[in-house]
Each structure stands twice: as C-alpha cells, then as structure tokens.
Amino acid sequence: MKKYFYITTTLPYVNADPHIGFAMEIVRADSIARMKRLLGYEVFFNTGTDEHGQKIYQKAKEKQVTPKEYCDQQVKKFYQLKEALNLSYDRFIRTTDKNHIKAAQKFWEISFKKGDIYKDKYKVKYCIGCEMEKTDSELVNGRCPIHPNRQIEIIEEENYFFRFSKYQKKLLKFYEKNKDFIKPDFRFEELKNFVKKGLRDFSISRLKEKMPWGINIPGDETQVMYVWFDALINYISTIGWPEKVNVFKKFWPGIQIAGKDNLRQQGAMWQAMLMSVNLPLSKQIFIEGFITSNGQKMSKSLGNVVDPFLMVKKYGTDAVRFYLLKEIPNFDDGDFSETRMKELYNSFLANELGNLVTRITNLAEKDKIKFLPPDENKIKKNISFLEQFIDNFQFNQVIDYVWEEIKNLNKKIDHFSPWNKKENERISFLEKSIEELYLIAIKIKPFLPKTADTIIKNLTNQVKKIPPLFPKIK
C-alpha cells in the first residue's frame, strides 16, 4: 500500500533577506522529506513566501515600487536557497499566486456562510513586525519584545472578525485527544494555557483605502484580508484545495515546522480556521527555538546577522547543513558561531568522515575492487530504524548515531591495518568495509545529500578513490 507524507515550513515574509534561522527550518524539513522518500513514501514538501500585509506595503512605498514589484524582487533571494542549501521541495508557493488567492477567497466564503465571520469596530495596539495585535501584558516598556525597535501602532477601524472564541472548547478537546500534536511538550503546555485563559475573536481584514495590499474579500471591495488569515491557508492551497480534491486528500493532514514565535498562530488560530470550514486539523506541529549569533540575539544594528549564503560560500552546503542539524538543539534556542563551525568542520567532516572515505577508496582502487550495492529491501531495512529519530524531530541524535558508525569503522581500519595484510585478507576486509561505508552514505543522504551522492557514485561498480571531501580549514 502506497504511503503518503506531507511536510511544510512556514512562509517567511519577503520584507527581509533570508536568515540562518529560516535556513535551519527549511534544512530540517528537507532532511525529513528526504528520509521519508528513502523509506518509500510519496512525499510532498512545501515552502514558499508570505507576501501580503502592512510591512510589505510600507517597504514597497519606501522603495517607490508597487508591492508586487517589491515582492518579485525579494522572492528571488528565497528561490536561491534551493541551490545554496540543496533543497528538494516539491512546491514553492507564493501567497500572490492565483491559485492561492482563489483558495483563500473560497475559504473565506465557507467560513462566512457558517457564521464564523462578522463585522465590528476594531481598536487595538498592533505590532507591524509580527503583523499581530498585542495586549498590554504582552508589551515590554510599551513595545513588542520581539520587535523592540518598532513603535506599536493604534489601529481603529471597522473590520471583519473571526469567531476564534467559539472554538476554545473544541481546541482543548482536540489537544486532550492528540497528546503529541505539538512538540516539544513544554510548548504544547504553553499553547494549552493560552487557550484555557480564553480566546478573543481577532480581526481578519483591513480597510483597503488605508492598506490596499492584500487579497480582496468576496462581496466587499472596501476590505482586504488580514495577512495571517490569508497566509495560513497556503498549507492546503499548495496541495490543491479546494479544486484538486484527490491530491489534497492524499496528503492532508500533514506535518508543520514553525518557530516558537508562531506557536499560537499555527497551533490555535490555524486549527480553529480549519474547524470552521470542516477540514481535518494538522497532523503534528514541531516548534523550534531561535538561533543567536555568538551568544547574542541577531540584529542589523549589531551587525551580527548570519547570512546563510555567505556561510555556504565559505564552508560548503553540506557543512552548513551539518552544523544546523547537529549543533543547534532540536527544540531550544541555539547559537551559531564560526569558531564552532570550523571546529565541527575539521573534526567531524574533514577528519572523521573525509579521512575514512579517502582511506577506504584509495586502498580499494589500488586493489581494483568492484562493489555491487545491496538491493533496495536491504537498504530500507538498514535505515528503517532512523525513522523513529526523524518522526520525533531528533536531528542531533540521528547525526550522533550515524557518526558512531563512522568512528567505529575508522577504528576497525586502524586496528586491522589492511595495508600490512596479504592481498586476499586485505581485499576481504575492504569489501566488507566498502559495504559498511555505502550503508553509512545512505544513512547520511537525507542530511548531507551531495556528500552521500559522491560516496555512492564512486563506490558503485569499480571503486574509485575519492579526494578529500572536506579539505581542512586553518
């Protein structure tokens, strides 16, 4: 029976360049998608860009271009992540895509007919950085703690509202039945406490005359959709909802990855919206921490923002992927340090993996060894146990596990010293070592795909010597 798997990142706003935090999110999603494909699943991996809202509109005005022109310029940088990070996504959705706009309008119509959307006066303190309203208790010294450099704006107008409060009990009931819905557990507790305190209906539109950059509301030309209401719908519009029902049903519900600042939006708002239109709720949501830079919060003013493109240029794609998967905690905040990057690169990649590959392939080429890879069933059986790590978002652990195999194979070579053995003993040992190395390459393929492909290619049939995969950095 065919198995289907859907995973999606959040969609970053295009008002800023791609940063290392989103690089981590998308590399993790890519690793999960690649592992599931290896295990025989038909996978749909979604990512893209969020392009509506107040801060996009303001940026476009600053640049003296139309919002769409601004988005078209900025989105190119996010497209470039595919090559830079060697991503395998199936769809890159833009919230300005025609099919997404149609889906968002259909979603609105269904929710409106159900009575979950109504019009009312709206006066609120609003953080444009978050594109979210803020209560006094959420502010620190009158400012949003996530965007302290932005002034809080007061918005007062007549808008449409979503009956979020209606779904408090249904959400809590769903959480109770689905105890692994949010990972990690402490984030799930945080979300449940938020919902238990009571939910307020939230505004889901803006006056077009004040902020025209958004999706038009069906039946009301004076309003456009609030950016969060529109953007969340991408998770289903990308897989064909509402028109391609067969594709949608094949993949939904799916797995979502999001940062901790997205917990309420993904875990409560989006789920209530799905309840409103009678669609299945998300299967599971993984909530990550933030990345600091050398122990400090990243900011342009401090000049410590880590550019993923620059890191790839200096260290290579697989080295950056390795750092993000091994060094950053699975769920807590982590730090990006170039000093640590060099340490990991030289120790793990150059010394342990790189030297192992060069030693084995050098000896095998000299002895003209031919190797036929094991069949697909043996490969799947050999890697199937790794699925438990991936299903639990345990990237640190899966890397450590595979690296133990790399270290053990290095120890076997040192202990056996094949270069000192007779030809038949040496060849017998090398043939077994080549199969071990091949299976290691399969295991690291979801995480270090380019490296794995190089090893697999050069081990297949006539084994060829592989030059240093990761030349040492001084």
Tab-separated table of C-alpha atoms in Angstrom:
chain	number	residue	atom	x	y	z
A	1	MET	CA	0.000	0.000	0.000
A	2	LYS	CA	1.358	3.405	-1.011
A	3	LYS	CA	2.311	5.671	1.893
A	4	TYR	CA	1.907	9.440	1.627
A	5	PHE	CA	3.676	12.136	3.609
A	6	TYR	CA	3.271	15.918	3.627
A	7	ILE	CA	5.580	18.411	5.315
A	8	THR	CA	5.669	22.189	5.182
A	9	THR	CA	7.733	25.026	6.559
A	10	THR	CA	6.188	28.343	7.482
A	11	LEU	CA	6.346	31.001	4.775
A	12	PRO	CA	8.836	33.767	5.596
A	13	TYR	CA	7.949	37.379	4.888
A	14	VAL	CA	9.862	38.841	1.961
A	15	ASN	CA	10.479	42.189	3.679
A	16	ALA	CA	13.911	40.951	4.835
A	17	ASP	CA	16.624	38.737	3.327
A	18	PRO	CA	16.739	35.009	4.181
A	19	HIS	CA	18.476	34.426	7.530
A	20	ILE	CA	20.107	31.468	9.231
A	21	GLY	CA	17.001	30.770	11.363
A	22	PHE	CA	14.844	30.072	8.332
A	23	ALA	CA	17.750	28.143	6.761
A	24	MET	CA	17.603	25.825	9.803
A	25	GLU	CA	13.836	25.381	9.462
A	26	ILE	CA	13.969	24.516	5.791
A	27	VAL	CA	17.030	22.225	6.100
A	28	ARG	CA	15.270	20.268	8.840
A	29	ALA	CA	12.114	19.953	6.735
A	30	ASP	CA	14.229	18.910	3.749
A	31	SER	CA	16.001	16.228	5.797
A	32	ILE	CA	12.674	14.774	6.936
A	33	ALA	CA	11.324	14.810	3.369
A	34	ARG	CA	14.452	13.094	2.002
A	35	MET	CA	14.365	10.421	4.701
A	36	LYS	CA	10.702	9.663	4.031
A	37	ARG	CA	11.411	9.339	0.291
A	38	LEU	CA	14.250	6.904	1.047
A	39	LEU	CA	11.800	4.834	3.080
A	40	GLY	CA	9.389	4.599	0.157
A	41	TYR	CA	6.860	7.336	0.897
A	42	GLU	CA	5.365	9.568	-1.780
A	43	VAL	CA	6.305	12.945	-0.329
A	44	PHE	CA	5.006	16.466	-0.818
A	45	PHE	CA	7.365	19.072	0.650
A	46	ASN	CA	6.076	22.652	0.656
A	47	THR	CA	7.728	26.012	1.262
A	48	GLY	CA	7.412	29.492	-0.203
A	49	THR	CA	6.954	33.153	0.675
A	50	ASP	CA	4.373	35.277	2.511
A	51	GLU	CA	3.845	38.458	0.513
A	52	HIS	CA	0.861	40.463	1.796
A	53	GLY	CA	0.396	42.782	4.763
A	54	GLN	CA	1.298	46.147	6.216
A	55	LYS	CA	5.069	45.787	6.436
A	56	ILE	CA	5.353	44.661	2.812
A	57	TYR	CA	3.190	47.624	1.787
A	58	GLN	CA	5.404	50.014	3.774
A	59	LYS	CA	8.621	48.580	2.343
A	60	ALA	CA	7.291	48.962	-1.198
A	61	LYS	CA	6.383	52.603	-0.500
A	62	GLU	CA	9.904	53.235	0.825
A	63	LYS	CA	11.396	51.732	-2.346
A	64	GLN	CA	8.883	53.639	-4.527
A	65	VAL	CA	7.713	50.499	-6.313
A	66	THR	CA	4.425	48.607	-6.300
A	67	PRO	CA	4.050	45.925	-3.613
A	68	LYS	CA	4.024	43.194	-6.297
A	69	GLU	CA	7.223	44.593	-7.881
A	70	TYR	CA	8.862	44.658	-4.452
A	71	CYS	CA	7.805	41.059	-3.746
A	72	ASP	CA	9.034	39.883	-7.169
A	73	GLN	CA	12.463	41.389	-6.420
A	74	GLN	CA	12.710	39.956	-2.922
A	75	VAL	CA	11.410	36.468	-3.677
A	76	LYS	CA	14.401	35.782	-5.941
A	77	LYS	CA	16.598	35.594	-2.826
A	78	PHE	CA	14.377	32.878	-1.363
A	79	TYR	CA	14.410	30.944	-4.635
A	80	GLN	CA	18.217	30.963	-4.407
A	81	LEU	CA	18.085	28.981	-1.148
A	82	LYS	CA	17.150	25.905	-3.189
A	83	GLU	CA	20.578	25.693	-4.793
A	84	ALA	CA	22.528	27.117	-1.847
A	85	LEU	CA	21.113	24.591	0.654
A	86	ASN	CA	20.411	21.775	-1.861
A	87	LEU	CA	16.686	21.634	-1.122
A	88	SER	CA	14.280	19.052	-2.534
A	89	TYR	CA	10.929	20.787	-2.092
A	90	ASP	CA	8.049	19.915	-4.423
A	91	ARG	CA	6.328	23.292	-4.421
A	92	PHE	CA	7.395	26.859	-3.749
A	93	ILE	CA	4.143	28.702	-3.134
A	94	ARG	CA	3.779	32.470	-3.147
A	95	THR	CA	0.732	33.952	-1.444
A	96	THR	CA	0.372	36.163	-4.528
A	97	ASP	CA	-0.150	33.045	-6.713
A	98	LYS	CA	-3.565	32.994	-8.422
A	99	ASN	CA	-4.479	29.528	-7.138
A	100	HIS	CA	-3.713	30.593	-3.556
A	101	ILE	CA	-5.793	33.766	-3.872
A	102	LYS	CA	-8.758	31.733	-5.165
A	103	ALA	CA	-8.361	29.218	-2.322
A	104	ALA	CA	-8.195	31.967	0.330
A	105	GLN	CA	-11.381	33.562	-1.050
A	106	LYS	CA	-13.179	30.196	-1.106
A	107	PHE	CA	-12.072	29.518	2.476
A	108	TRP	CA	-13.471	32.935	3.494
A	109	GLU	CA	-16.794	32.242	1.790
A	110	ILE	CA	-17.253	28.893	3.570
A	111	SER	CA	-16.375	30.340	6.981
A	112	PHE	CA	-18.576	33.390	6.372
A	113	LYS	CA	-21.595	31.241	5.415
A	114	LYS	CA	-21.113	29.252	8.607
A	115	GLY	CA	-21.455	32.475	10.613
A	116	ASP	CA	-17.845	32.491	11.827
A	117	ILE	CA	-17.022	35.846	10.194
A	118	TYR	CA	-18.747	39.078	11.220
A	119	LYS	CA	-18.139	42.838	11.041
A	120	ASP	CA	-17.339	45.005	14.067
A	121	LYS	CA	-15.396	48.034	15.281
A	122	TYR	CA	-11.707	47.398	15.793
A	123	LYS	CA	-9.353	49.325	18.050
A	124	VAL	CA	-6.146	47.641	19.027
A	125	LYS	CA	-2.433	48.022	19.698
A	126	TYR	CA	-0.640	46.458	16.744
A	127	CYS	CA	2.922	45.328	16.029
A	128	ILE	CA	3.643	45.583	12.314
A	129	GLY	CA	6.780	43.447	12.787
A	130	CYS	CA	4.661	40.499	13.960
A	131	GLU	CA	1.611	41.572	11.934
A	132	MET	CA	-0.282	40.782	15.160
A	133	GLU	CA	-2.343	42.680	17.720
A	134	LYS	CA	-0.814	42.946	21.183
A	135	THR	CA	-2.295	43.183	24.659
A	136	ASP	CA	-0.675	45.390	27.322
A	137	SER	CA	0.565	42.286	29.128
A	138	GLU	CA	2.491	41.222	26.018
A	139	LEU	CA	4.350	44.543	25.723
A	140	VAL	CA	7.611	45.450	27.439
A	141	ASN	CA	8.016	49.190	28.044
A	142	GLY	CA	5.202	49.751	25.592
A	143	ARG	CA	6.884	47.803	22.795
A	144	CYS	CA	6.737	44.305	21.344
A	145	PRO	CA	9.582	42.214	22.882
A	146	ILE	CA	10.218	40.521	19.515
A	147	HIS	CA	10.421	43.829	17.598
A	148	PRO	CA	11.559	46.390	20.221
A	149	ASN	CA	12.780	48.814	17.544
A	150	ARG	CA	9.287	49.244	16.084
A	151	GLN	CA	6.672	51.554	17.557
A	152	ILE	CA	3.339	49.993	18.455
A	153	GLU	CA	0.579	51.372	16.243
A	154	ILE	CA	-3.013	52.013	17.247
A	155	ILE	CA	-5.445	50.728	14.637
A	156	GLU	CA	-9.057	51.905	14.800
A	157	GLU	CA	-11.475	50.960	12.012
A	158	GLU	CA	-14.380	48.684	11.116
A	159	ASN	CA	-13.167	45.207	10.145
A	160	TYR	CA	-14.322	41.650	9.757
A	161	PHE	CA	-13.643	39.337	12.701
A	162	PHE	CA	-13.208	35.579	13.010
A	163	ARG	CA	-15.079	33.851	15.871
A	164	PHE	CA	-11.943	32.456	17.477
A	165	SER	CA	-13.645	32.374	20.907
A	166	LYS	CA	-16.213	29.885	19.570
A	167	TYR	CA	-13.510	27.232	19.204
A	168	GLN	CA	-11.890	27.354	22.656
A	169	LYS	CA	-13.569	24.185	23.982
A	170	LYS	CA	-13.174	22.313	20.687
A	171	LEU	CA	-9.465	23.126	20.582
A	172	LEU	CA	-8.903	21.984	24.170
A	173	LYS	CA	-10.797	18.771	23.454
A	174	PHE	CA	-8.659	18.170	20.367
A	175	TYR	CA	-5.450	18.819	22.351
A	176	GLU	CA	-6.577	16.335	25.011
A	177	LYS	CA	-7.139	13.615	22.410
A	178	ASN	CA	-3.931	14.333	20.478
A	179	LYS	CA	-1.208	14.415	23.110
A	180	ASP	CA	1.666	14.618	20.590
A	181	PHE	CA	0.059	17.329	18.473
A	182	ILE	CA	2.697	19.927	19.426
A	183	LYS	CA	6.314	19.018	20.038
A	184	PRO	CA	8.064	19.729	22.369
A	185	ASP	CA	5.727	19.110	25.296
A	186	PHE	CA	6.609	22.373	27.062
A	187	ARG	CA	5.438	24.345	24.017
A	188	PHE	CA	2.230	22.329	23.974
A	189	GLU	CA	1.627	23.249	27.622
A	190	GLU	CA	2.274	26.887	26.766
A	191	LEU	CA	-0.315	26.724	23.979
A	192	LYS	CA	-2.921	24.950	26.111
A	193	ASN	CA	-2.520	27.550	28.873
A	194	PHE	CA	-3.023	30.315	26.320
A	195	VAL	CA	-6.242	28.732	25.037
A	196	LYS	CA	-7.524	27.949	28.564
A	197	LYS	CA	-7.324	31.637	29.510
A	198	GLY	CA	-9.943	32.391	26.891
A	199	LEU	CA	-9.776	33.286	23.215
A	200	ARG	CA	-10.663	36.666	21.741
A	201	ASP	CA	-12.101	36.974	18.269
A	202	PHE	CA	-9.489	38.524	16.008
A	203	SER	CA	-9.699	40.929	13.098
A	204	ILE	CA	-9.206	39.266	9.717
A	205	SER	CA	-9.459	42.253	7.391
A	206	ARG	CA	-8.095	45.745	6.807
A	207	LEU	CA	-9.628	48.812	5.191
A	208	LYS	CA	-8.477	48.874	1.593
A	209	GLU	CA	-8.206	52.678	1.486
A	210	LYS	CA	-5.619	52.554	4.294
A	211	MET	CA	-3.785	49.342	3.380
A	212	PRO	CA	-4.668	48.020	-0.103
A	213	TRP	CA	-2.036	45.265	-0.292
A	214	GLY	CA	-3.973	42.080	0.380
A	215	ILE	CA	-6.421	39.596	-1.092
A	216	ASN	CA	-9.803	41.102	-1.925
A	217	ILE	CA	-12.658	39.971	0.285
A	218	PRO	CA	-15.514	38.277	-1.589
A	219	GLY	CA	-18.510	40.621	-1.733
A	220	ASP	CA	-16.830	43.640	-0.129
A	221	GLU	CA	-14.493	45.772	-2.235
A	222	THR	CA	-13.696	48.070	0.703
A	223	GLN	CA	-11.670	45.441	2.620
A	224	VAL	CA	-8.710	43.112	2.085
A	225	MET	CA	-7.798	40.018	4.071
A	226	TYR	CA	-5.581	40.237	7.125
A	227	VAL	CA	-2.221	38.731	6.235
A	228	TRP	CA	-2.296	35.883	8.777
A	229	PHE	CA	-5.737	34.670	7.702
A	230	ASP	CA	-4.589	34.579	4.080
A	231	ALA	CA	-1.103	33.131	4.648
A	232	LEU	CA	-2.098	30.156	6.799
A	233	ILE	CA	-4.318	28.836	4.016
A	234	ASN	CA	-1.198	28.168	1.894
A	235	TYR	CA	-0.739	24.855	3.708
A	236	ILE	CA	-3.783	23.471	1.900
A	237	SER	CA	-3.892	25.618	-1.250
A	238	THR	CA	-0.438	24.299	-2.187
A	239	ILE	CA	-1.786	20.724	-2.334
A	240	GLY	CA	-4.775	21.568	-4.458
A	241	TRP	CA	-7.554	22.624	-2.064
A	242	PRO	CA	-10.348	23.250	-2.963
A	243	GLU	CA	-10.181	22.194	-6.637
A	244	LYS	CA	-7.862	19.159	-6.702
A	245	VAL	CA	-9.666	17.165	-4.029
A	246	ASN	CA	-7.891	13.853	-4.754
A	247	VAL	CA	-4.428	15.361	-4.351
A	248	PHE	CA	-5.490	17.249	-1.229
A	249	LYS	CA	-6.979	14.151	0.441
A	250	LYS	CA	-3.882	12.116	-0.435
A	251	PHE	CA	-1.543	14.388	1.529
A	252	TRP	CA	-3.587	16.274	4.142
A	253	PRO	CA	-3.299	16.382	7.123
A	254	GLY	CA	0.425	16.980	7.261
A	255	ILE	CA	3.409	17.875	9.416
A	256	GLN	CA	4.302	21.535	10.005
A	257	ILE	CA	7.522	23.115	11.252
A	258	ALA	CA	7.486	26.592	12.800
A	259	GLY	CA	9.475	28.884	15.081
A	260	LYS	CA	8.376	29.483	18.664
A	261	ASP	CA	7.009	32.920	17.709
A	262	ASN	CA	4.482	31.063	15.502
A	263	LEU	CA	3.094	28.789	18.218
A	264	ARG	CA	-0.309	30.462	18.685
A	265	GLN	CA	-0.857	31.148	15.001
A	266	GLN	CA	-0.099	27.579	13.876
A	267	GLY	CA	-1.325	25.662	16.911
A	268	ALA	CA	-4.551	27.557	17.673
A	269	MET	CA	-5.577	30.148	15.045
A	270	TRP	CA	-4.994	27.880	12.057
A	271	GLN	CA	-6.627	24.886	13.736
A	272	ALA	CA	-9.744	26.928	14.603
A	273	MET	CA	-9.902	28.125	10.999
A	274	LEU	CA	-9.775	24.513	9.784
A	275	MET	CA	-12.563	23.601	12.212
A	276	SER	CA	-14.638	26.452	10.785
A	277	VAL	CA	-14.530	25.017	7.250
A	278	ASN	CA	-14.836	21.381	8.414
A	279	LEU	CA	-11.377	20.254	7.275
A	280	PRO	CA	-9.058	17.854	9.158
A	281	LEU	CA	-6.669	19.579	11.533
A	282	SER	CA	-2.893	19.471	11.086
A	283	LYS	CA	-1.340	16.106	11.942
A	284	GLN	CA	1.510	17.490	14.047
A	285	ILE	CA	3.459	20.714	14.548
A	286	PHE	CA	7.120	20.911	15.535
A	287	ILE	CA	8.079	24.168	17.254
A	288	GLU	CA	11.730	25.252	17.087
A	289	GLY	CA	13.740	27.740	19.082
A	290	PHE	CA	15.670	30.755	17.776
A	291	ILE	CA	19.301	30.999	16.697
A	292	THR	CA	21.603	33.520	18.333
A	293	SER	CA	24.926	34.704	16.907
A	294	ASN	CA	27.911	34.183	19.200
A	295	GLY	CA	25.541	34.245	22.160
A	296	GLN	CA	23.716	37.445	21.140
A	297	LYS	CA	20.335	37.991	19.545
A	298	MET	CA	20.828	38.697	15.856
A	299	SER	CA	20.126	42.251	14.711
A	300	LYS	CA	21.194	44.501	11.850
A	301	SER	CA	22.223	47.224	14.310
A	302	LEU	CA	24.695	44.858	15.996
A	303	GLY	CA	25.940	43.672	12.607
A	304	ASN	CA	25.779	40.026	13.711
A	305	VAL	CA	23.106	38.646	11.367
A	306	VAL	CA	24.335	35.336	9.934
A	307	ASP	CA	23.923	35.181	6.154
A	308	PRO	CA	23.326	31.559	5.040
A	309	PHE	CA	24.596	32.320	1.523
A	310	LEU	CA	27.903	33.621	2.911
A	311	MET	CA	28.298	30.573	5.175
A	312	VAL	CA	27.681	28.234	2.217
A	313	LYS	CA	30.226	30.140	0.146
A	314	LYS	CA	32.852	29.766	2.898
A	315	TYR	CA	32.194	26.213	4.106
A	316	GLY	CA	30.026	24.481	1.515
A	317	THR	CA	26.385	23.418	1.539
A	318	ASP	CA	26.744	20.132	3.413
A	319	ALA	CA	28.922	21.667	6.113
A	320	VAL	CA	26.262	24.307	6.833
A	321	ARG	CA	23.527	21.664	6.830
A	322	PHE	CA	25.634	19.536	9.209
A	323	TYR	CA	26.084	22.419	11.670
A	324	LEU	CA	22.383	23.270	11.725
A	325	LEU	CA	21.329	19.642	12.218
A	326	LYS	CA	23.969	18.591	14.739
A	327	GLU	CA	24.819	21.694	16.737
A	328	ILE	CA	21.522	23.560	17.157
A	329	PRO	CA	19.246	21.943	19.788
A	330	ASN	CA	16.168	20.281	18.337
A	331	PHE	CA	13.657	22.447	20.210
A	332	ASP	CA	15.532	25.008	22.314
A	333	ASP	CA	17.404	28.120	21.265
A	334	GLY	CA	20.862	27.517	19.811
A	335	ASP	CA	23.886	29.504	18.784
A	336	PHE	CA	25.721	29.957	15.506
A	337	SER	CA	29.437	30.573	15.930
A	338	GLU	CA	32.023	30.499	13.162
A	339	THR	CA	34.635	29.312	15.641
A	340	ARG	CA	32.463	26.316	16.444
A	341	MET	CA	31.661	25.881	12.747
A	342	LYS	CA	35.372	25.448	11.975
A	343	GLU	CA	35.809	23.027	14.885
A	344	LEU	CA	32.958	20.796	13.702
A	345	TYR	CA	34.071	21.039	10.083
A	346	ASN	CA	37.651	19.947	10.800
A	347	SER	CA	36.882	17.356	13.464
A	348	PHE	CA	33.741	15.622	12.193
A	349	LEU	CA	33.730	16.276	8.457
A	350	ALA	CA	37.393	16.557	7.435
A	351	ASN	CA	38.999	14.171	9.948
A	352	GLU	CA	36.390	11.525	10.696
A	353	LEU	CA	34.199	11.265	7.592
A	354	GLY	CA	36.575	12.687	4.986
A	355	ASN	CA	39.614	10.650	6.029
A	356	LEU	CA	37.535	7.463	6.298
A	357	VAL	CA	36.229	7.825	2.742
A	358	THR	CA	39.632	8.672	1.265
A	359	ARG	CA	41.410	5.800	3.053
A	360	ILE	CA	38.941	3.114	2.023
A	361	THR	CA	38.524	4.236	-1.590
A	362	ASN	CA	42.268	4.729	-2.078
A	363	LEU	CA	43.044	1.154	-0.973
A	364	ALA	CA	40.079	-0.263	-2.911
A	365	GLU	CA	41.092	1.468	-6.141
A	366	LYS	CA	44.618	0.096	-5.859
A	367	ASP	CA	43.233	-3.428	-5.479
A	368	LYS	CA	40.756	-2.827	-8.360
A	369	ILE	CA	37.803	-3.829	-6.167
A	370	LYS	CA	34.347	-3.901	-7.696
A	371	PHE	CA	31.313	-3.396	-5.488
A	372	LEU	CA	27.663	-4.096	-6.226
A	373	PRO	CA	25.323	-2.193	-3.894
A	374	PRO	CA	22.853	-4.166	-1.766
A	375	ASP	CA	19.269	-4.381	-3.031
A	376	GLU	CA	16.610	-1.832	-2.153
A	377	ASN	CA	14.969	-4.011	0.510
A	378	LYS	CA	18.245	-4.467	2.384
A	379	ILE	CA	18.896	-0.719	2.233
A	380	LYS	CA	15.402	0.106	3.572
A	381	LYS	CA	15.804	-2.453	6.350
A	382	ASN	CA	19.186	-0.975	7.255
A	383	ILE	CA	17.864	2.584	7.569
A	384	SER	CA	14.291	1.965	8.792
A	385	PHE	CA	15.253	2.415	12.465
A	386	LEU	CA	16.278	6.023	11.697
A	387	GLU	CA	12.635	6.901	11.050
A	388	GLN	CA	11.955	6.985	14.787
A	389	PHE	CA	14.518	9.782	15.190
A	390	ILE	CA	13.052	11.763	12.296
A	391	ASP	CA	9.474	11.272	13.489
A	392	ASN	CA	10.499	12.742	16.850
A	393	PHE	CA	12.456	15.665	15.356
A	394	GLN	CA	15.695	14.272	16.844
A	395	PHE	CA	18.287	15.590	14.409
A	396	ASN	CA	21.100	15.847	16.965
A	397	GLN	CA	20.563	12.237	17.975
A	398	VAL	CA	20.397	10.765	14.463
A	399	ILE	CA	23.617	12.545	13.456
A	400	ASP	CA	25.347	11.288	16.611
A	401	TYR	CA	24.139	7.740	15.951
A	402	VAL	CA	25.471	7.661	12.400
A	403	TRP	CA	28.723	9.265	13.498
A	404	GLU	CA	29.293	6.434	15.945
A	405	GLU	CA	29.244	4.094	12.939
A	406	ILE	CA	31.781	6.315	11.162
A	407	LYS	CA	34.053	6.332	14.212
A	408	ASN	CA	33.752	2.564	14.638
A	409	LEU	CA	34.669	1.903	11.010
A	410	ASN	CA	37.695	4.169	11.381
A	411	LYS	CA	38.726	2.177	14.470
A	412	LYS	CA	38.345	-1.129	12.591
A	413	ILE	CA	40.654	0.113	9.844
A	414	ASP	CA	43.249	1.330	12.350
A	415	HIS	CA	43.108	-1.958	14.261
A	416	PHE	CA	43.198	-4.240	11.210
A	417	SER	CA	45.783	-2.192	9.251
A	418	PRO	CA	44.787	-3.580	5.820
A	419	TRP	CA	47.876	-2.017	4.188
A	420	ASN	CA	50.006	-4.516	6.151
A	421	LYS	CA	47.942	-7.599	5.251
A	422	LYS	CA	48.189	-10.123	2.449
A	423	GLU	CA	46.156	-9.433	-0.671
A	424	ASN	CA	43.302	-11.886	-0.014
A	425	GLU	CA	42.911	-10.776	3.633
A	426	ARG	CA	43.076	-7.118	2.630
A	427	ILE	CA	40.507	-7.480	-0.163
A	428	SER	CA	38.106	-9.429	2.063
A	429	PHE	CA	38.327	-6.729	4.739
A	430	LEU	CA	37.943	-3.900	2.220
A	431	GLU	CA	34.872	-5.453	0.607
A	432	LYS	CA	33.120	-5.573	3.978
A	433	SER	CA	34.286	-2.027	4.787
A	434	ILE	CA	33.012	-0.727	1.444
A	435	GLU	CA	29.552	-2.139	2.130
A	436	GLU	CA	29.571	-0.533	5.579
A	437	LEU	CA	30.635	2.778	4.070
A	438	TYR	CA	27.964	2.514	1.383
A	439	LEU	CA	25.253	1.992	4.017
A	440	ILE	CA	26.639	4.919	6.025
A	441	ALA	CA	26.368	7.054	2.882
A	442	ILE	CA	22.714	6.032	2.517
A	443	LYS	CA	22.086	7.000	6.146
A	444	ILE	CA	23.609	10.473	5.737
A	445	LYS	CA	21.902	11.091	2.383
A	446	PRO	CA	18.939	12.981	3.913
A	447	PHE	CA	21.292	15.258	5.839
A	448	LEU	CA	24.408	15.616	3.630
A	449	PRO	CA	22.950	14.763	0.205
A	450	LYS	CA	25.821	15.961	-2.005
A	451	THR	CA	28.432	14.168	0.097
A	452	ALA	CA	26.383	10.970	0.152
A	453	ASP	CA	25.867	11.052	-3.627
A	454	THR	CA	29.617	11.452	-4.208
A	455	ILE	CA	30.401	8.462	-1.995
A	456	ILE	CA	27.673	6.264	-3.524
A	457	LYS	CA	28.697	7.111	-7.088
A	458	ASN	CA	32.374	6.301	-6.510
A	459	LEU	CA	31.699	3.072	-4.607
A	460	THR	CA	29.374	1.626	-7.244
A	461	ASN	CA	30.902	-0.923	-9.649
A	462	GLN	CA	34.633	-0.145	-9.968
A	463	VAL	CA	35.558	1.645	-6.730
A	464	LYS	CA	37.361	4.936	-7.371
A	465	LYS	CA	39.451	6.962	-4.995
A	466	ILE	CA	37.565	9.959	-3.615
A	467	PRO	CA	39.699	13.072	-2.999
A	468	PRO	CA	39.201	14.840	0.365
A	469	LEU	CA	35.513	15.668	0.628
A	470	PHE	CA	36.157	18.400	3.169
A	471	PRO	CA	39.617	19.974	2.821
A	472	LYS	CA	40.814	21.152	6.219
A	473	ILE	CA	40.298	24.775	7.180
A	474	LYS	CA	43.036	26.592	9.086
